[in-house]
Structure formats: C-alpha cells, structure tokens
Amino acid sequence: MNNLIELNAVTKSYDGKTAAVDHVTLSLPRGRIIGLLGPNGSGKTTLIKMLNGLLLPTSGEIRVCGMPIGSETKAKVAYLPDRTYLAGNQTITQILDFFADFYADFSRERAEQMLGSLRIDPKARMNSLSKGTKEKVQLILVMSRNAELYVLDEPIAGVDPAARDYILHTILSNYNPQSTVLISTHLISDIEQVLDEVIFMRYGRLVLYTSVENIRREKGKSVDAYFREVFAC
Amino acid sequence: MLGKLMKYEWKSTAKIVSIILLVVAGATLVGIVGMVFPIRYIITWENGASVDDVGTNISIVLMTMTAAVAFFICVFSMVGVNYALYGYLSVRFYKTMYTDEGYLTHTLPLRTGEILRGKTIVAVAWAVILNLCVMLATGILLGMGAMAFNDVLASVGLTNLSELARAWPELKEELVSQGLVAHAVHFVLAAVITIVVTPFGTLLTIFGGLSIGQLSRKHKLLLGILTTVGLFFLHSVLSQILRVMFTFTAMMARKPTDAAALTYIGTLDAGILTSLIMGGLMYFVTYQILSKKLNLD
C-alpha cells in the first residue's frame, strides 16, 4: 500500500447540524507536494486538525501510514499549525532540546543551520520575537524533522514576500522525497510553483483532486486562475 | 516517553513553584523575626515589670503590633500559597491542554493516558512538596515559639524536661481517655495518606471540571469553571456523608470513650475516600474527553 493518507467518508460536525467536513473520501500518495485549497470555511483546517488528532471525526475513518490516528502516527507527522503553539517564556535552544527529546526523526543540526542562515539567535526567548520570526522558528522545527508527512497550515500567511521565498525554498530543500507535504494556503500564486497536486474544497466537500499538470494542460490555466474561476463569488 | 514528559513538565513548572516555596520560606522568616522574637521579648519584659507599665512602654506596643502583623502575614501566606499553587497548576493544565499550546501537547508522540498521567503526577508531587514545606514551616514556628516560652520558664528555674515530665501523666491520661493512643497507628497512617491523596482529588477535580467545559461549543472556560465549582460542592457533600457514616459506624462498634479519636479518624478516612472517588472518577472523565471528544479550536 503506497498511500500515505487514507480518508474514508470522513465527516466532522461541530454542532450536529452543519458539517465542516462532509463525507470526504481521499487517498494521498507518498512523494508529493499537495496544495489544500479552498475559500474560508471550506474545511481545510478542520481536515488538517483531524489528520493530527486535534479534532476527532464525527464519522468516517482516517489512516496515516496505514494506522489510525494515535501516538504512532504523530511520530511520523510533522505539523505546522496556523498559530504560535510554543510557550513564550522558552528559549529557542530549550525548544530544540524538547523536539530532540520527543521526536526521534528531529535533526538538531539541520535546525541550527537554518536558524543560522536566518540570523535567528537560539538564545532568544519566543516572546521576544516578532510574529514573522516566530512563524519561521516553527517552520524550521517542523522542517528539521525527517517525517513521512508534513502538514503545513498557512505556512506563508504571516511573513513578508522575501521570507516566503525562503520558506518555500526550505520546504523544497528539506523534505524527504519519500514523504508528502500537504500545504493549506490562500496564497496560491506564491506556492503554485512548488505544488505537484491540488485539492479543492468547498463547504466541507471535496471538489477536485488532480495534478497541477492536469489543470495546466486540460484547462489551459494556472492553478491560481482556475481556483478563481471555480470559486468565483 | 512518560518520563520525558514528566521531566519537561517538572522543569516548566519549577520556576513558578519555586517562587511559591520561597514565599513559604519568607513567611517562616517573618514569623521567626516578627512573631517569635517579639513574644520572647514581651514575656521576658512582663516577668520583670509591673502591670501598670504595660501599654505605656512604646517598645512593647510596637513589639505587640509587630507580632500581630507577622502572625497575619504568616497565616495568610501559608493559606495563600496553596491557592496560588492550585491556581497556577490549573491555569497551566488548561493552557497546555486546551489552548494554542495544546497543539504541541496533543501532537507529541504520546498516548492520551501518558499525557494525563504525566501532568497529574507532577502536579500532585508539587502539591505534596508544598504541603510538607508548610508543615515544616509551621513546625519551626511552633518550635521556636515553644523555645521562647521555655527560656522564660528556665529563667525561673523550670526546664522544659521537668515541665514535660510533670505534665506527662495528665497528658497521657487525656490522650488515652480520648482514644488517641489506641488508634495512633490508624491516625498517623490516615494523616500521611491524606497528604498525598487530597492533592490528587483536588487537582483531578479541577482538571475534570475544566475538561468537561470543553464539551461546550462556545463557552468552554466558563462552563469549565462552573463545573469545577459544582464538583467541589459535590466533593464536600460526599465527604460529609462519608464522615458521618464512618464516625457513626465506628462509634457503634467500639467503646464510647473513643468518641473523639473516632471523630478525627472518621474525618480523615472520609476525606481520603472522597478524594480517591472524586480523583478516580475525574481521571476517567478527563481521559474519555481527551480520547473521544477533543476539539481544539
């Protein structure tokens, strides 16, 4: 079985009436960079949280690396949430120690190298850093793991265009080709160049799952242009 | 992995808890300097002064005021540190489990049970350490106070040993008459178990209440706080019922002279059982919510 992620009729409803994710069935292979795209409220973040065990599906089944979500899958998934999840009073060095202790696939050397190239002081405390630098630190922590699945929720939303290029370069140069990177974002034009495949979601439902190449060939458009056409208000 | 989690939980909480422990040390020092020494001074002065001088001597008035202020500082500090510790541990539990920091906690390669056990063990350990420190501080203050009185007694030819020897038969008779000697082992054992079990019950009641609050869609924290208050009320009612049951059952079965001892022991036993019941139940509830109902916003 080569599929890294298997979703079978996955539904999530917060209030028992409206489904944030509605009967999504999907299989994602290894070795791809996949864009998870959709307008606000389309269910992207809900789906990502379920993949990481932060939300439990109302119905359906999720498997990562052939296993239901649990401590074994969490050891194989590197997750970058859309918020700062590190304690503000900790130094970056302390956080590196923490990641090195808990994640067997964490490369401290790689993290220190990336921190150096971005001129981020490892002795700095998280609460002394700007929002953009915090996001960079979190991305460095995630991309310093040799994970099987990287799940990045809005990795470039809060940083300047120059930093975006660095982040995309970091993603491309650090992920294992046998791994899959799932990126959720609104900034399609910025990341389109690195994507192999895209998933379109709307109202919690799967609209489209295809390769970037297919969209360009069959629709004669960029992913960004096609997205605007599909989701035109 | 549980060991690693406990190590980090311990390190993360050590700074604030150390400050709380320093407050205990500070209050003890205030007690010794501001309470014991002035009492000693006042007693020594009173032994050599006429009653008419009392109140007119400014130093005695100041000493009395100092002792009174120090007494209140000591009492409020010793009680306050417990609230401070439980408050801090509750906020930390909530923050690391159910707010943004929960994103890290719940994506660590740990089982739900390991996360809950790790946090509970460390929190209970700190509460036990604080209890022991407060007991030690109280012991030091009482000991120093006793020494102050002994010095005065010694100055008029009585030593503490002779006083104790003189008072012992009467004291022993009192202890035997209240059944405290016959039930000493049970009493001491129950007191020691209480030191560990009470924090377990209290902390898990708070953790459970905050976790039940997560079942609300919009007002998670408010429901959590209200549930915790409700659970403590339930805790109190259960404890009272068990206390009456234990005391009544024990008194029916034993000598009437044991009444006082059985009342103390019944209270301790009821407290232990209530803490175990509430702690165990809330551990189960918290575990179920984390395993089956986790919904981080």
Short mmCIF file of C-alpha atoms in Angstrom, two decimals:
data_model
loop_
_atom_site.label_atom_id
_atom_site.label_comp_id
_atom_site.label_asym_id
_atom_site.label_seq_id
_atom_site.Cartn_x
_atom_site.Cartn_y
_atom_site.Cartn_z
CA MET A 1 0.00 0.00 0.00
CA ASN A 2 1.69 3.19 -1.19
CA ASN A 3 -0.93 5.67 0.03
CA LEU A 4 0.22 7.77 2.92
CA ILE A 5 -3.15 9.21 3.86
CA GLU A 6 -6.49 7.46 3.55
CA LEU A 7 -9.74 9.24 4.34
CA ASN A 8 -12.90 7.19 4.16
CA ALA A 9 -16.21 9.10 4.29
CA VAL A 10 -14.81 11.45 6.92
CA THR A 11 -17.34 13.87 8.38
CA LYS A 12 -16.91 16.47 11.09
CA SER A 13 -19.80 18.42 12.52
CA TYR A 14 -19.27 20.79 15.44
CA ASP A 15 -22.93 21.38 16.23
CA GLY A 16 -24.56 18.22 14.95
CA LYS A 17 -26.30 20.14 12.15
CA THR A 18 -23.73 21.63 9.78
CA ALA A 19 -20.81 19.58 8.51
CA ALA A 20 -17.44 21.39 8.49
CA VAL A 21 -16.07 18.39 6.60
CA ASP A 22 -18.66 16.39 4.74
CA HIS A 23 -18.08 12.76 3.67
CA VAL A 24 -14.59 13.27 2.31
CA THR A 25 -13.05 10.18 0.78
CA LEU A 26 -9.50 10.60 -0.45
CA SER A 27 -6.20 8.76 -0.78
CA LEU A 28 -2.94 10.70 -0.97
CA PRO A 29 0.29 9.06 -2.15
CA ARG A 30 3.86 9.47 -0.92
CA GLY A 31 6.39 11.73 -2.54
CA ARG A 32 4.14 14.66 -3.47
CA ILE A 33 3.73 18.29 -2.54
CA ILE A 34 -0.01 18.81 -2.38
CA GLY A 35 -1.88 22.09 -2.04
CA LEU A 36 -5.04 22.01 0.05
CA LEU A 37 -7.00 24.93 -1.34
CA GLY A 38 -10.38 26.45 -0.73
CA PRO A 39 -12.10 29.62 0.41
CA ASN A 40 -12.59 30.49 4.09
CA GLY A 41 -14.80 27.98 5.89
CA SER A 42 -14.24 25.28 3.30
CA GLY A 43 -13.00 22.80 5.92
CA LYS A 44 -9.25 22.83 5.22
CA THR A 45 -8.11 23.49 8.78
CA THR A 46 -10.70 21.09 10.21
CA LEU A 47 -9.40 18.36 7.92
CA ILE A 48 -5.80 19.12 8.90
CA LYS A 49 -6.64 19.06 12.59
CA MET A 50 -8.27 15.67 12.18
CA LEU A 51 -5.13 14.37 10.46
CA ASN A 52 -3.18 15.45 13.54
CA GLY A 53 -5.58 14.14 16.16
CA LEU A 54 -6.56 17.59 17.43
CA LEU A 55 -10.13 17.03 16.35
CA LEU A 56 -11.95 13.75 16.23
CA PRO A 57 -14.16 12.97 13.23
CA THR A 58 -17.89 12.67 13.83
CA SER A 59 -17.91 9.70 11.46
CA GLY A 60 -15.64 8.03 8.96
CA GLU A 61 -12.11 6.75 9.20
CA ILE A 62 -8.69 8.34 8.85
CA ARG A 63 -5.48 6.38 8.43
CA VAL A 64 -1.96 7.75 8.14
CA CYS A 65 0.80 5.30 7.14
CA GLY A 66 -1.88 2.61 7.39
CA MET A 67 -2.61 3.35 11.05
CA PRO A 68 -5.47 5.12 12.79
CA ILE A 69 -4.53 8.48 14.30
CA GLY A 70 -2.60 7.97 17.53
CA SER A 71 0.81 8.25 19.10
CA GLU A 72 2.36 6.11 16.32
CA THR A 73 1.12 8.39 13.53
CA LYS A 74 2.06 11.52 15.49
CA ALA A 75 5.66 10.27 15.49
CA LYS A 76 5.55 10.28 11.68
CA VAL A 77 3.68 13.53 11.05
CA ALA A 78 5.29 16.98 11.30
CA TYR A 79 2.59 19.59 11.77
CA LEU A 80 2.81 23.36 11.45
CA PRO A 81 -0.38 24.94 12.80
CA ASP A 82 -1.71 28.34 11.80
CA ARG A 83 -0.85 29.80 15.21
CA THR A 84 2.01 30.05 17.69
CA TYR A 85 1.92 26.93 19.82
CA LEU A 86 5.21 27.31 21.67
CA ALA A 87 5.39 28.71 25.21
CA GLY A 88 6.56 32.32 25.15
CA ASN A 89 8.94 32.03 28.10
CA GLN A 90 11.09 29.33 26.46
CA THR A 91 14.30 30.00 24.57
CA ILE A 92 14.74 28.51 21.12
CA THR A 93 17.53 26.30 22.48
CA GLN A 94 15.15 24.86 25.09
CA ILE A 95 12.61 24.19 22.35
CA LEU A 96 15.26 22.43 20.25
CA ASP A 97 16.07 20.23 23.28
CA PHE A 98 12.36 19.46 23.64
CA PHE A 99 11.93 18.47 19.98
CA ALA A 100 15.14 16.42 20.01
CA ASP A 101 13.88 14.51 23.06
CA PHE A 102 10.41 13.76 21.76
CA TYR A 103 10.88 13.29 18.03
CA ALA A 104 13.33 10.58 17.02
CA ASP A 105 13.40 11.99 13.47
CA PHE A 106 14.39 15.53 14.56
CA SER A 107 17.72 16.83 13.22
CA ARG A 108 19.11 19.41 15.61
CA GLU A 109 21.98 20.11 13.27
CA ARG A 110 19.62 20.99 10.45
CA ALA A 111 17.56 23.23 12.72
CA GLU A 112 20.64 25.12 13.94
CA GLN A 113 21.84 25.52 10.36
CA MET A 114 18.51 27.02 9.29
CA LEU A 115 18.38 29.29 12.35
CA GLY A 116 21.89 30.50 11.47
CA SER A 117 21.02 31.21 7.86
CA LEU A 118 18.03 33.28 9.00
CA ARG A 119 20.16 35.00 11.68
CA ILE A 120 17.85 33.94 14.47
CA ASP A 121 19.56 33.83 17.87
CA PRO A 122 18.95 30.42 19.51
CA LYS A 123 19.22 32.04 22.92
CA ALA A 124 16.26 34.34 22.22
CA ARG A 125 13.01 33.73 24.05
CA MET A 126 9.92 33.14 21.93
CA ASN A 127 8.06 36.09 23.41
CA SER A 128 10.87 38.42 22.33
CA LEU A 129 10.46 37.51 18.66
CA SER A 130 8.26 39.18 16.04
CA LYS A 131 5.23 37.28 14.70
CA GLY A 132 7.02 36.55 11.44
CA THR A 133 10.15 35.26 13.19
CA LYS A 134 8.04 33.02 15.43
CA GLU A 135 6.48 31.53 12.32
CA LYS A 136 9.92 30.97 10.83
CA VAL A 137 11.09 29.23 14.02
CA GLN A 138 8.06 26.95 13.96
CA LEU A 139 8.62 26.13 10.30
CA ILE A 140 12.29 25.37 11.00
CA LEU A 141 11.27 22.99 13.80
CA VAL A 142 8.83 21.20 11.52
CA MET A 143 11.13 21.00 8.51
CA SER A 144 14.02 19.76 10.66
CA ARG A 145 12.20 16.50 11.11
CA ASN A 146 12.59 13.57 8.73
CA ALA A 147 8.87 12.98 8.86
CA GLU A 148 6.78 10.90 6.49
CA LEU A 149 4.09 13.53 6.28
CA TYR A 150 4.44 17.29 6.64
CA VAL A 151 1.20 19.16 7.24
CA LEU A 152 1.59 22.91 6.91
CA ASP A 153 -1.39 25.11 7.69
CA GLU A 154 -0.91 28.57 6.15
CA PRO A 155 2.90 28.49 6.37
CA ILE A 156 3.45 31.73 4.45
CA ALA A 157 0.46 33.82 5.52
CA GLY A 158 2.18 35.97 8.12
CA VAL A 159 5.57 36.63 6.53
CA ASP A 160 6.94 39.12 4.02
CA PRO A 161 7.47 38.15 0.34
CA ALA A 162 11.23 37.68 0.76
CA ALA A 163 10.67 35.34 3.68
CA ARG A 164 8.06 33.46 1.64
CA ASP A 165 10.71 32.61 -0.93
CA TYR A 166 12.98 31.37 1.83
CA ILE A 167 10.20 29.28 3.36
CA LEU A 168 9.32 27.68 0.03
CA HIS A 169 12.99 27.02 -0.58
CA THR A 170 13.20 25.48 2.91
CA ILE A 171 10.25 23.21 2.22
CA LEU A 172 11.63 22.08 -1.11
CA SER A 173 15.17 21.52 0.07
CA ASN A 174 14.39 19.79 3.35
CA TYR A 175 11.63 17.36 2.74
CA ASN A 176 12.36 13.73 2.09
CA PRO A 177 11.31 12.73 -1.47
CA GLN A 178 9.55 9.68 0.02
CA SER A 179 7.45 11.99 2.17
CA THR A 180 4.40 14.01 1.31
CA VAL A 181 3.90 17.69 2.05
CA LEU A 182 0.32 18.90 2.46
CA ILE A 183 0.11 22.70 2.36
CA SER A 184 -3.02 24.66 3.11
CA THR A 185 -2.98 28.27 1.90
CA HIS A 186 -4.89 31.13 0.35
CA LEU A 187 -1.76 32.47 -1.36
CA ILE A 188 -1.94 30.13 -4.32
CA SER A 189 0.17 32.12 -6.75
CA ASP A 190 3.06 32.14 -4.28
CA ILE A 191 3.19 28.38 -3.84
CA GLU A 192 1.88 27.16 -7.17
CA GLN A 193 5.41 26.70 -8.48
CA VAL A 194 6.22 24.04 -5.87
CA LEU A 195 2.97 22.04 -6.00
CA ASP A 196 2.59 18.64 -7.66
CA GLU A 197 -1.10 18.20 -6.92
CA VAL A 198 -4.00 20.23 -5.60
CA ILE A 199 -7.13 19.51 -3.59
CA PHE A 200 -10.03 21.97 -3.88
CA MET A 201 -12.55 22.05 -1.04
CA ARG A 202 -15.82 23.93 -0.68
CA TYR A 203 -18.43 23.76 2.10
CA GLY A 204 -16.54 20.86 3.60
CA ARG A 205 -16.72 18.80 0.46
CA LEU A 206 -14.05 17.61 -1.91
CA VAL A 207 -14.45 19.49 -5.21
CA LEU A 208 -11.35 18.41 -7.03
CA TYR A 209 -8.19 16.37 -6.55
CA THR A 210 -5.85 16.45 -9.51
CA SER A 211 -2.30 17.23 -10.57
CA VAL A 212 -1.13 20.75 -11.31
CA GLU A 213 -0.01 19.49 -14.67
CA ASN A 214 -3.56 18.34 -15.49
CA ILE A 215 -5.02 21.74 -14.70
CA ARG A 216 -2.47 23.48 -16.88
CA ARG A 217 -2.90 21.01 -19.73
CA GLU A 218 -6.65 20.49 -19.67
CA LYS A 219 -7.82 23.93 -18.57
CA GLY A 220 -5.01 25.94 -20.09
CA LYS A 221 -4.76 27.96 -16.87
CA SER A 222 -2.62 28.35 -13.83
CA VAL A 223 -3.91 26.85 -10.58
CA ASP A 224 -4.50 30.36 -9.26
CA ALA A 225 -6.60 31.34 -12.31
CA TYR A 226 -8.55 28.09 -12.21
CA PHE A 227 -9.18 28.45 -8.48
CA ARG A 228 -10.61 31.95 -9.08
CA GLU A 229 -12.86 30.52 -11.78
CA VAL A 230 -14.13 27.62 -9.66
CA PHE A 231 -14.68 29.69 -6.53
CA ALA A 232 -15.90 32.90 -8.18
CA CYS A 233 -18.45 34.67 -5.96
CA MET B 1 8.15 8.92 26.88
CA LEU B 2 6.19 9.41 30.11
CA GLY B 3 9.48 10.07 31.88
CA LYS B 4 10.44 12.70 29.29
CA LEU B 5 7.08 14.41 29.58
CA MET B 6 7.37 14.48 33.37
CA LYS B 7 10.90 15.88 33.12
CA TYR B 8 9.74 18.77 30.92
CA GLU B 9 6.60 19.33 32.94
CA TRP B 10 8.72 19.49 36.08
CA LYS B 11 11.21 21.91 34.51
CA SER B 12 8.45 24.11 33.08
CA THR B 13 6.67 24.43 36.41
CA ALA B 14 9.73 24.58 38.67
CA LYS B 15 10.30 28.32 38.34
CA ILE B 16 6.86 29.45 39.50
CA VAL B 17 6.56 26.74 42.16
CA SER B 18 9.99 27.73 43.49
CA ILE B 19 8.70 31.27 43.94
CA ILE B 20 5.73 29.89 45.88
CA LEU B 21 8.07 27.82 48.05
CA LEU B 22 10.19 30.93 48.62
CA VAL B 23 7.06 32.67 49.90
CA VAL B 24 6.72 29.88 52.49
CA ALA B 25 10.37 30.35 53.49
CA GLY B 26 9.87 34.12 53.61
CA ALA B 27 6.73 33.78 55.75
CA THR B 28 8.61 31.49 58.13
CA LEU B 29 11.38 34.05 58.45
CA VAL B 30 8.84 36.81 59.02
CA GLY B 31 7.23 34.60 61.67
CA ILE B 32 10.53 33.98 63.46
CA VAL B 33 11.71 37.58 63.35
CA GLY B 34 8.36 39.32 63.64
CA MET B 35 6.47 36.97 65.91
CA VAL B 36 8.66 34.64 67.97
CA PHE B 37 11.32 37.17 68.96
CA PRO B 38 8.83 39.89 69.97
CA ILE B 39 6.83 37.35 72.01
CA ARG B 40 10.02 36.33 73.74
CA TYR B 41 10.83 39.97 74.39
CA ILE B 42 7.36 40.71 75.72
CA ILE B 43 7.32 37.68 78.04
CA THR B 44 10.78 38.47 79.35
CA TRP B 45 9.76 42.09 79.96
CA GLU B 46 6.45 41.16 81.59
CA ASN B 47 8.25 38.89 84.07
CA GLY B 48 10.30 41.79 85.32
CA ALA B 49 7.79 44.65 85.05
CA SER B 50 4.81 45.89 86.97
CA VAL B 51 1.37 45.67 85.33
CA ASP B 52 0.99 49.46 85.31
CA ASP B 53 3.82 49.78 82.83
CA VAL B 54 2.01 47.70 80.20
CA GLY B 55 0.88 49.87 77.32
CA THR B 56 2.95 52.81 78.30
CA ASN B 57 6.14 51.32 77.10
CA ILE B 58 6.28 52.19 73.41
CA SER B 59 8.62 49.34 72.59
CA ILE B 60 6.16 46.80 73.97
CA VAL B 61 3.32 48.30 71.93
CA LEU B 62 5.48 48.14 68.83
CA MET B 63 6.51 44.57 69.62
CA THR B 64 2.90 43.54 70.10
CA MET B 65 1.89 45.16 66.82
CA THR B 66 4.83 43.56 65.04
CA ALA B 67 3.86 40.16 66.39
CA ALA B 68 0.25 40.65 65.32
CA VAL B 69 1.20 41.76 61.79
CA ALA B 70 3.69 38.91 61.49
CA PHE B 71 1.03 36.47 62.65
CA PHE B 72 -1.39 37.60 59.95
CA ILE B 73 1.34 37.55 57.29
CA CYS B 74 2.22 34.00 58.31
CA VAL B 75 -1.35 32.74 58.34
CA PHE B 76 -2.32 34.41 55.05
CA SER B 77 0.89 33.26 53.37
CA MET B 78 0.55 29.65 54.50
CA VAL B 79 -3.06 29.53 53.31
CA GLY B 80 -2.43 31.67 50.23
CA VAL B 81 0.41 29.56 48.85
CA ASN B 82 -1.96 26.62 48.50
CA TYR B 83 -4.43 28.69 46.49
CA ALA B 84 -1.57 30.11 44.44
CA LEU B 85 -0.20 26.65 43.64
CA TYR B 86 -3.56 25.11 42.74
CA GLY B 87 -4.43 28.20 40.70
CA TYR B 88 -1.15 28.08 38.82
CA LEU B 89 -1.36 24.33 38.14
CA SER B 90 -4.96 24.67 36.94
CA VAL B 91 -4.13 27.53 34.55
CA ARG B 92 -1.14 25.60 33.25
CA PHE B 93 -3.22 22.47 32.70
CA TYR B 94 -5.83 24.48 30.79
CA LYS B 95 -3.25 26.34 28.71
CA THR B 96 -1.20 23.33 27.74
CA MET B 97 -4.19 21.09 27.05
CA TYR B 98 -6.93 23.26 25.60
CA THR B 99 -5.43 26.47 24.16
CA ASP B 100 -2.81 27.09 21.47
CA GLU B 101 -0.14 25.28 23.49
CA GLY B 102 -2.39 22.22 23.32
CA TYR B 103 -1.47 21.98 19.63
CA LEU B 104 2.01 20.97 20.72
CA THR B 105 0.90 18.76 23.63
CA HIS B 106 -1.54 16.75 21.55
CA THR B 107 0.76 16.29 18.56
CA LEU B 108 3.55 14.79 20.64
CA PRO B 109 4.03 11.06 20.04
CA LEU B 110 2.39 10.20 23.36
CA ARG B 111 -0.73 8.30 24.32
CA THR B 112 -3.54 10.26 25.90
CA GLY B 113 -3.08 8.36 29.16
CA GLU B 114 0.62 9.24 29.24
CA ILE B 115 -0.11 12.95 28.82
CA LEU B 116 -2.72 12.93 31.58
CA ARG B 117 -0.63 10.78 33.92
CA GLY B 118 2.48 12.90 33.38
CA LYS B 119 0.69 16.14 34.19
CA THR B 120 -1.16 14.67 37.16
CA ILE B 121 1.90 13.08 38.75
CA VAL B 122 3.97 16.27 38.50
CA ALA B 123 1.13 18.48 39.78
CA VAL B 124 0.43 16.17 42.74
CA ALA B 125 4.15 15.95 43.52
CA TRP B 126 4.40 19.76 43.73
CA ALA B 127 1.31 19.95 45.93
CA VAL B 128 2.73 17.31 48.30
CA ILE B 129 6.07 19.13 48.44
CA LEU B 130 4.27 22.37 49.26
CA ASN B 131 2.20 20.63 51.96
CA LEU B 132 5.36 19.23 53.54
CA CYS B 133 7.07 22.63 53.39
CA VAL B 134 4.10 24.34 55.02
CA MET B 135 4.05 21.65 57.73
CA LEU B 136 7.77 22.06 58.27
CA ALA B 137 7.42 25.85 58.45
CA THR B 138 4.57 25.54 60.94
CA GLY B 139 6.64 23.12 63.00
CA ILE B 140 9.60 25.52 63.02
CA LEU B 141 7.39 28.41 64.14
CA LEU B 142 5.71 26.37 66.86
CA GLY B 143 9.08 25.02 67.98
CA MET B 144 10.62 28.48 68.12
CA GLY B 145 7.56 29.75 69.98
CA ALA B 146 7.85 26.91 72.49
CA MET B 147 11.52 27.71 72.93
CA ALA B 148 10.64 31.32 73.67
CA PHE B 149 8.35 30.21 76.47
CA ASN B 150 10.87 27.63 77.68
CA ASP B 151 13.53 30.30 78.02
CA VAL B 152 11.22 32.20 80.31
CA LEU B 153 10.42 29.07 82.31
CA ALA B 154 14.10 28.25 82.55
CA SER B 155 14.79 31.71 83.91
CA VAL B 156 12.59 30.93 86.90
CA GLY B 157 14.19 27.55 87.47
CA LEU B 158 11.97 25.27 85.39
CA THR B 159 13.37 23.31 82.45
CA ASN B 160 11.23 22.11 79.60
CA LEU B 161 12.05 18.50 80.51
CA SER B 162 10.89 18.89 84.08
CA GLU B 163 7.75 20.64 82.85
CA LEU B 164 7.07 17.87 80.41
CA ALA B 165 7.74 15.20 83.00
CA ARG B 166 5.40 16.93 85.40
CA ALA B 167 2.63 17.31 82.85
CA TRP B 168 3.05 13.93 81.13
CA PRO B 169 0.80 11.73 83.35
CA GLU B 170 -2.07 14.17 82.93
CA LEU B 171 -1.46 14.50 79.19
CA LYS B 172 -1.23 10.73 78.78
CA GLU B 173 -4.46 10.22 80.66
CA GLU B 174 -6.14 12.76 78.39
CA LEU B 175 -4.83 11.08 75.24
CA VAL B 176 -5.88 7.62 76.48
CA SER B 177 -9.29 8.86 77.52
CA GLN B 178 -9.89 10.25 74.04
CA GLY B 179 -8.75 7.01 72.42
CA LEU B 180 -5.91 8.70 70.58
CA VAL B 181 -3.28 6.27 71.82
CA ALA B 182 -5.29 3.17 70.91
CA HIS B 183 -5.85 4.49 67.38
CA ALA B 184 -2.48 6.18 66.93
CA VAL B 185 -1.28 3.97 64.08
CA HIS B 186 -4.52 4.39 62.15
CA PHE B 187 -4.46 8.13 62.82
CA VAL B 188 -0.86 8.64 61.67
CA LEU B 189 -1.33 6.42 58.61
CA ALA B 190 -4.50 8.26 57.62
CA ALA B 191 -2.77 11.62 58.08
CA VAL B 192 0.16 10.58 55.87
CA ILE B 193 -2.12 9.19 53.14
CA THR B 194 -4.19 12.39 53.31
CA ILE B 195 -1.12 14.47 52.39
CA VAL B 196 -0.88 12.65 49.04
CA VAL B 197 -4.50 11.77 48.32
CA THR B 198 -6.04 15.20 48.98
CA PRO B 199 -3.99 16.97 46.25
CA PHE B 200 -4.80 14.08 43.90
CA GLY B 201 -8.53 14.50 44.47
CA THR B 202 -8.42 18.30 44.36
CA LEU B 203 -6.29 18.59 41.22
CA LEU B 204 -8.21 15.97 39.28
CA THR B 205 -11.50 17.59 40.28
CA ILE B 206 -10.19 20.83 38.74
CA PHE B 207 -8.76 19.05 35.67
CA GLY B 208 -12.03 17.15 35.23
CA GLY B 209 -14.15 20.30 35.58
CA LEU B 210 -12.05 22.18 33.02
CA SER B 211 -12.21 19.19 30.67
CA ILE B 212 -16.00 18.93 30.96
CA GLY B 213 -16.09 22.61 29.95
CA GLN B 214 -14.57 21.56 26.63
CA LEU B 215 -17.85 19.91 25.73
CA SER B 216 -19.39 23.36 25.31
CA ARG B 217 -19.21 24.80 21.81
CA LYS B 218 -18.85 28.47 22.73
CA HIS B 219 -18.24 28.97 26.45
CA LYS B 220 -15.67 26.33 27.26
CA LEU B 221 -13.82 28.20 30.01
CA LEU B 222 -16.98 29.47 31.70
CA LEU B 223 -18.56 26.02 31.72
CA GLY B 224 -15.26 24.60 32.95
CA ILE B 225 -15.12 26.97 35.92
CA LEU B 226 -18.79 26.47 36.80
CA THR B 227 -18.43 22.70 36.55
CA THR B 228 -15.37 22.79 38.80
CA VAL B 229 -17.28 24.79 41.42
CA GLY B 230 -20.16 22.30 41.18
CA LEU B 231 -17.79 19.36 41.53
CA PHE B 232 -16.24 20.85 44.66
CA PHE B 233 -19.72 21.22 46.14
CA LEU B 234 -20.37 17.56 45.31
CA HIS B 235 -16.95 16.71 46.81
CA SER B 236 -17.92 18.48 50.01
CA VAL B 237 -21.34 16.81 50.27
CA LEU B 238 -19.87 13.36 49.61
CA SER B 239 -17.17 13.98 52.20
CA GLN B 240 -19.74 14.98 54.85
CA ILE B 241 -21.93 11.95 54.16
CA LEU B 242 -18.95 9.61 54.37
CA ARG B 243 -17.67 11.31 57.53
CA VAL B 244 -20.99 10.81 59.30
CA MET B 245 -21.16 7.21 58.09
CA PHE B 246 -17.60 6.39 59.19
CA THR B 247 -17.92 8.06 62.56
CA PHE B 248 -21.32 6.53 63.29
CA THR B 249 -20.26 3.02 62.25
CA ALA B 250 -17.03 3.21 64.25
CA MET B 251 -18.69 4.58 67.35
CA MET B 252 -21.36 1.88 67.26
CA ALA B 253 -18.72 -0.81 67.19
CA ARG B 254 -16.30 0.49 69.79
CA LYS B 255 -16.07 1.97 73.24
CA PRO B 256 -17.85 5.30 73.82
CA THR B 257 -14.63 6.70 75.27
CA ASP B 258 -13.15 6.53 71.74
CA ALA B 259 -15.56 9.19 70.53
CA ALA B 260 -13.05 11.99 69.99
CA ALA B 261 -10.48 9.78 68.28
CA LEU B 262 -13.08 8.18 66.06
CA THR B 263 -14.36 11.58 65.02
CA TYR B 264 -10.85 12.68 63.96
CA ILE B 265 -10.13 9.40 62.22
CA GLY B 266 -13.57 9.30 60.59
CA THR B 267 -12.97 12.74 59.15
CA LEU B 268 -9.59 11.72 57.76
CA ASP B 269 -10.90 8.43 56.34
CA ALA B 270 -13.86 10.19 54.74
CA GLY B 271 -11.51 12.76 53.20
CA ILE B 272 -9.27 10.04 51.80
CA LEU B 273 -12.15 8.05 50.35
CA THR B 274 -13.80 11.16 48.86
CA SER B 275 -10.54 12.25 47.26
CA LEU B 276 -9.98 8.77 45.83
CA ILE B 277 -13.53 8.54 44.48
CA MET B 278 -13.57 12.05 43.00
CA GLY B 279 -9.98 11.83 41.74
CA GLY B 280 -10.53 8.43 40.12
CA LEU B 281 -13.85 9.47 38.58
CA MET B 282 -12.46 12.74 37.22
CA TYR B 283 -9.37 10.99 35.85
CA PHE B 284 -11.70 8.68 33.93
CA VAL B 285 -13.87 11.58 32.72
CA THR B 286 -10.85 13.66 31.63
CA TYR B 287 -9.33 10.66 29.85
CA GLN B 288 -12.59 9.97 27.99
CA ILE B 289 -12.93 13.62 26.92
CA LEU B 290 -9.32 13.77 25.72
CA SER B 291 -9.66 10.45 23.87
CA LYS B 292 -13.11 10.80 22.38
CA LYS B 293 -14.18 14.44 22.49
CA LEU B 294 -11.03 16.51 21.96
CA ASN B 295 -11.96 19.58 19.91
CA LEU B 296 -9.23 22.21 19.88
CA ASP B 297 -10.49 25.46 18.34
#
